């Protein structure tokens, strides 16, 4: 089987980020995953151990003091060096802020072909078929890379069952001719962990829009999400109005989600919002306006006031699940 | 200071956007082409700096067969000049070709700073800025929700997936911005009239230099092999809340095994 280089994003102290497990599982469906990391020397061993715990047998490490001070630079060098060392046919990266930067730089540096935001991969002889979606899931696109290395970023997905822990074998990567990089001046740990599933891979998403009316009222959206063990989402207006964090925006210019259940509260269903959620298996909408376009794609619509429906819905669902 | 802004013509998100399963490309006949909203914001970011530093030159660059009108729009907003890459050889260009062509045009034009939108509304890839930065061999700062430009550097806030970073880079550099950056100004009547007289240079692949030619001739590339349209969704029941809505909704959810 061929080597599938898999770029793993790490926190500054060496913990694999949430994208890692699902990405590695993808890689192992195509070949032998080789995890590639760039990390400050002090946290190197912790990172290798953490990857072993995810079932990774081979780790390629670039230990570099600049790994978390220079944006994406050591990471790009690590992947480029690992391509030299392992001659893979495919490099997989998460379609995240960092993953995209590294993928773009690596593809340009190495003259590789690049396909981004993949939702599925399939090996076919020597080539890999990559499935992406276009225009909010209205079209499904199948691509291949011809003439060399394929660099592919994967949309975040839920991880399957965890692999058994192993002791990873380590390959040290040599430093490369870096491209100058931006530097990190300050870091503020994102939103405090909410304990909710990741929006991008959650099986239930409850989103609120302008109709929710305020940041305080958004607690109602969160409570409904919590009884369903779901993630919280928001429309662009809700984000612009400060009801919800930017990372929660669903739509054309926000996250694309495809959960089993999507509940839209006080969201009109503008075409740009639908572009981020219309591939959900089941859509429920609660809106006071019977003509709201969200109802055109809802499997179940309630024409009603969310402030009267949701407070009754929460205990009713709780009663079921108990 | 010379600022290059990358802009793209995209199908209007308000309209019906289609891929043509036959050509496997965007069906441009089926939808109106507009300047992408994020591209407008990128132009605005450059013009906002120019407002306070009059000797700033803002050059808008676009690749694509029908980008003339969006380039004119950016000129009407206040950009100094425009560069249009158009060549039949680039039909069906993938990300690799596009980035190499843009980098070739930027190098030829000269730059201190390149500003791009974080991702276009049609492709949504978000990797072009990184690829361009690598071709140009300069620092990269993507996903900025704030941007301060000074004669020798940039600084901004970047909301990555799990944290917010303040990052900075010396010029020359490439940055990309998010829609949390300010809305664009409207072109004035005077601006629109003046735009007609501003320089708009048209480049073909032959003008883009040896590096772009090398990518186009030799690099690996991605090819679309199939495009499939998803069936439209069909709406289900819509009930008016008469006091029983919650019970009906819970029944529906339980019939789908969702509660
Ligand atoms: C380039 C571009 C990109 C965009 N990207 C996105 C994106 O990523 N995501 C996104 O969401 N939008 C996006 N938009 C914006 C989009 O066009 C809409 O403006 C936005 O989705 C509307 O948000 P909303 O539904 O919350 O607000 P509105 O359209 O104002 O709808 C609010 C709804 O709440 C209902 N309501 C009010 N009170 C109640 C109540 N008490 N109970 C129940 N219902 C109530 C109203 O009937 C109304 O239907 C984009 C636009 C453009 C041009």
PDB file of C-alpha atoms in Angstrom, chain A residues 45-173:
ATOM      1  CA  UNK A  45       7.531  13.627  22.692  1.00  0.00           C
ATOM      2  CA  UNK A  46       4.059  14.515  23.934  1.00  0.00           C
ATOM      3  CA  UNK A  47       2.860  14.948  20.354  1.00  0.00           C
ATOM      4  CA  UNK A  48       4.328  11.620  19.218  1.00  0.00           C
ATOM      5  CA  UNK A  49       2.741   9.822  22.170  1.00  0.00           C
ATOM      6  CA  UNK A  50      -0.625  11.451  21.500  1.00  0.00           C
ATOM      7  CA  UNK A  51      -0.486  10.311  17.866  1.00  0.00           C
ATOM      8  CA  UNK A  52       0.415   6.778  18.945  1.00  0.00           C
ATOM      9  CA  UNK A  53      -2.699   6.870  21.113  1.00  0.00           C
ATOM     10  CA  UNK A  54      -4.702   7.586  17.950  1.00  0.00           C
ATOM     11  CA  UNK A  55      -3.273   4.441  16.356  1.00  0.00           C
ATOM     12  CA  UNK A  56      -0.664   6.143  14.151  1.00  0.00           C
ATOM     13  CA  UNK A  57       2.258   3.796  13.425  1.00  0.00           C
ATOM     14  CA  UNK A  58       4.487   6.285  11.621  1.00  0.00           C
ATOM     15  CA  UNK A  59       5.122   9.906  12.487  1.00  0.00           C
ATOM     16  CA  UNK A  60       7.335  12.292  10.540  1.00  0.00           C
ATOM     17  CA  UNK A  61       8.480  15.133  12.785  1.00  0.00           C
ATOM     18  CA  UNK A  62      10.008  18.493  12.112  1.00  0.00           C
ATOM     19  CA  UNK A  63      11.053  19.730  15.541  1.00  0.00           C
ATOM     20  CA  UNK A  64      11.399  23.492  15.236  1.00  0.00           C
ATOM     21  CA  UNK A  65      11.383  26.414  17.657  1.00  0.00           C
ATOM     22  CA  UNK A  66       9.355  28.391  15.122  1.00  0.00           C
ATOM     23  CA  UNK A  67       6.543  25.835  14.874  1.00  0.00           C
ATOM     24  CA  UNK A  68       4.028  28.024  16.670  1.00  0.00           C
ATOM     25  CA  UNK A  69       5.581  31.444  16.221  1.00  0.00           C
ATOM     26  CA  UNK A  70       5.774  31.671  12.427  1.00  0.00           C
ATOM     27  CA  UNK A  71       2.391  31.106  10.808  1.00  0.00           C
ATOM     28  CA  UNK A  72       2.354  27.852   8.822  1.00  0.00           C
ATOM     29  CA  UNK A  73       6.043  27.984   7.933  1.00  0.00           C
ATOM     30  CA  UNK A  74       7.505  24.982   9.777  1.00  0.00           C
ATOM     31  CA  UNK A  75       4.332  23.039   8.933  1.00  0.00           C
ATOM     32  CA  UNK A  76       4.791  23.682   5.214  1.00  0.00           C
ATOM     33  CA  UNK A  77       8.464  22.716   5.456  1.00  0.00           C
ATOM     34  CA  UNK A  78       7.540  19.533   7.332  1.00  0.00           C
ATOM     35  CA  UNK A  79       5.117  18.401   4.657  1.00  0.00           C
ATOM     36  CA  UNK A  80       7.548  19.274   1.843  1.00  0.00           C
ATOM     37  CA  UNK A  81      10.357  17.352   3.574  1.00  0.00           C
ATOM     38  CA  UNK A  82       8.074  14.396   4.229  1.00  0.00           C
ATOM     39  CA  UNK A  83       7.149  14.282   0.534  1.00  0.00           C
ATOM     40  CA  UNK A  84      10.882  13.941  -0.189  1.00  0.00           C
ATOM     41  CA  UNK A  85      11.305  11.231   2.412  1.00  0.00           C
ATOM     42  CA  UNK A  86       8.225   9.103   1.697  1.00  0.00           C
ATOM     43  CA  UNK A  87       7.374   9.723  -1.993  1.00  0.00           C
ATOM     44  CA  UNK A  88       3.622   9.578  -1.361  1.00  0.00           C
ATOM     45  CA  UNK A  89       0.968   9.854  -4.055  1.00  0.00           C
ATOM     46  CA  UNK A  90      -1.399  11.743  -1.774  1.00  0.00           C
ATOM     47  CA  UNK A  91      -1.056  14.346   0.979  1.00  0.00           C
ATOM     48  CA  UNK A  92      -4.160  14.827   3.132  1.00  0.00           C
ATOM     49  CA  UNK A  93      -4.751  17.921   5.222  1.00  0.00           C
ATOM     50  CA  UNK A  94      -7.722  19.241   7.184  1.00  0.00           C
ATOM     51  CA  UNK A  95      -9.708  21.959   5.389  1.00  0.00           C
ATOM     52  CA  UNK A  96      -9.077  24.328   8.289  1.00  0.00           C
ATOM     53  CA  UNK A  97      -7.454  27.747   8.448  1.00  0.00           C
ATOM     54  CA  UNK A  98      -4.002  26.248   8.981  1.00  0.00           C
ATOM     55  CA  UNK A  99      -4.579  23.211   6.760  1.00  0.00           C
ATOM     56  CA  UNK A 100      -5.517  25.410   3.802  1.00  0.00           C
ATOM     57  CA  UNK A 101      -2.458  27.627   4.187  1.00  0.00           C
ATOM     58  CA  UNK A 102      -0.147  24.634   4.341  1.00  0.00           C
ATOM     59  CA  UNK A 103      -1.875  22.847   1.459  1.00  0.00           C
ATOM     60  CA  UNK A 104      -1.666  25.899  -0.777  1.00  0.00           C
ATOM     61  CA  UNK A 105       1.968  26.573  -0.027  1.00  0.00           C
ATOM     62  CA  UNK A 106       2.983  22.932  -0.424  1.00  0.00           C
ATOM     63  CA  UNK A 107       1.136  22.525  -3.719  1.00  0.00           C
ATOM     64  CA  UNK A 108       2.713  25.698  -5.144  1.00  0.00           C
ATOM     65  CA  UNK A 109       6.192  24.778  -3.888  1.00  0.00           C
ATOM     66  CA  UNK A 110       6.123  21.226  -5.236  1.00  0.00           C
ATOM     67  CA  UNK A 111       4.071  21.716  -8.396  1.00  0.00           C
ATOM     68  CA  UNK A 112       1.444  19.318  -7.037  1.00  0.00           C
ATOM     69  CA  UNK A 113      -2.195  19.164  -8.080  1.00  0.00           C
ATOM     70  CA  UNK A 114      -4.617  20.382  -5.434  1.00  0.00           C
ATOM     71  CA  UNK A 115      -8.270  19.650  -4.630  1.00  0.00           C
ATOM     72  CA  UNK A 116      -9.860  21.268  -1.605  1.00  0.00           C
ATOM     73  CA  UNK A 117     -12.780  20.744   0.773  1.00  0.00           C
ATOM     74  CA  UNK A 118     -13.239  17.097  -0.168  1.00  0.00           C
ATOM     75  CA  UNK A 119     -16.181  15.255   1.325  1.00  0.00           C
ATOM     76  CA  UNK A 120     -15.177  11.808   0.066  1.00  0.00           C
ATOM     77  CA  UNK A 121     -12.183   9.955  -1.383  1.00  0.00           C
ATOM     78  CA  UNK A 122     -11.984   6.749  -3.363  1.00  0.00           C
ATOM     79  CA  UNK A 123      -8.896   4.904  -4.597  1.00  0.00           C
ATOM     80  CA  UNK A 124      -9.110   3.747  -8.200  1.00  0.00           C
ATOM     81  CA  UNK A 125      -5.958   1.980  -9.343  1.00  0.00           C
ATOM     82  CA  UNK A 126      -3.168   4.512  -9.018  1.00  0.00           C
ATOM     83  CA  UNK A 127      -5.379   7.542  -8.826  1.00  0.00           C
ATOM     84  CA  UNK A 128      -7.614   8.937  -6.131  1.00  0.00           C
ATOM     85  CA  UNK A 129     -11.065  10.215  -6.960  1.00  0.00           C
ATOM     86  CA  UNK A 130     -12.039  13.193  -4.868  1.00  0.00           C
ATOM     87  CA  UNK A 131     -15.648  14.164  -4.228  1.00  0.00           C
ATOM     88  CA  UNK A 132     -16.415  17.806  -3.529  1.00  0.00           C
ATOM     89  CA  UNK A 133     -19.679  19.686  -3.489  1.00  0.00           C
ATOM     90  CA  UNK A 134     -20.479  22.934  -5.267  1.00  0.00           C
ATOM     91  CA  UNK A 135     -23.003  25.716  -4.750  1.00  0.00           C
ATOM     92  CA  UNK A 136     -24.109  24.606  -1.319  1.00  0.00           C
ATOM     93  CA  UNK A 137     -24.376  20.939  -2.194  1.00  0.00           C
ATOM     94  CA  UNK A 138     -26.571  21.505  -5.250  1.00  0.00           C
ATOM     95  CA  UNK A 139     -23.890  19.733  -7.306  1.00  0.00           C
ATOM     96  CA  UNK A 140     -21.485  16.912  -6.546  1.00  0.00           C
ATOM     97  CA  UNK A 141     -18.147  17.034  -8.349  1.00  0.00           C
ATOM     98  CA  UNK A 142     -15.735  14.157  -8.947  1.00  0.00           C
ATOM     99  CA  UNK A 143     -12.093  15.127  -9.646  1.00  0.00           C
ATOM    100  CA  UNK A 144      -8.747  13.416 -10.118  1.00  0.00           C
ATOM    101  CA  UNK A 145      -5.212  14.765 -10.070  1.00  0.00           C
ATOM    102  CA  UNK A 146      -3.114  14.011 -13.133  1.00  0.00           C
ATOM    103  CA  UNK A 147       0.610  14.202 -13.611  1.00  0.00           C
ATOM    104  CA  UNK A 148       1.933  13.997 -10.070  1.00  0.00           C
ATOM    105  CA  UNK A 149       1.349  14.394  -6.370  1.00  0.00           C
ATOM    106  CA  UNK A 150      -2.213  15.105  -5.153  1.00  0.00           C
ATOM    107  CA  UNK A 151      -2.654  17.543  -2.255  1.00  0.00           C
ATOM    108  CA  UNK A 152      -6.160  17.219  -0.814  1.00  0.00           C
ATOM    109  CA  UNK A 153      -7.876  19.075   2.023  1.00  0.00           C
ATOM    110  CA  UNK A 154     -10.745  17.232   3.703  1.00  0.00           C
ATOM    111  CA  UNK A 155     -13.864  18.819   5.132  1.00  0.00           C
ATOM    112  CA  UNK A 156     -14.081  18.081   8.842  1.00  0.00           C
ATOM    113  CA  UNK A 157     -16.046  14.909   9.517  1.00  0.00           C
ATOM    114  CA  UNK A 158     -16.980  12.886  12.567  1.00  0.00           C
ATOM    115  CA  UNK A 159     -14.434  10.239  13.533  1.00  0.00           C
ATOM    116  CA  UNK A 160     -15.399   6.586  13.559  1.00  0.00           C
ATOM    117  CA  UNK A 161     -14.384   4.108  16.211  1.00  0.00           C
ATOM    118  CA  UNK A 162     -10.985   4.835  17.734  1.00  0.00           C
ATOM    119  CA  UNK A 163      -8.052   2.709  16.578  1.00  0.00           C
ATOM    120  CA  UNK A 164      -6.014   0.762  19.140  1.00  0.00           C
ATOM    121  CA  UNK A 165      -3.100   2.699  20.604  1.00  0.00           C
ATOM    122  CA  UNK A 166       0.370   1.867  19.292  1.00  0.00           C
ATOM    123  CA  UNK A 167       3.948   2.985  19.784  1.00  0.00           C
ATOM    124  CA  UNK A 168       4.666   5.197  16.788  1.00  0.00           C
ATOM    125  CA  UNK A 169       7.924   4.971  14.820  1.00  0.00           C
ATOM    126  CA  UNK A 170       9.457   8.408  14.317  1.00  0.00           C
ATOM    127  CA  UNK A 171      11.227   9.812  11.278  1.00  0.00           C
ATOM    128  CA  UNK A 172      13.052  13.101  11.864  1.00  0.00           C
ATOM    129  CA  UNK A 173      12.648  15.602   9.054  1.00  0.00           C
TER     130      UNK A 173
END
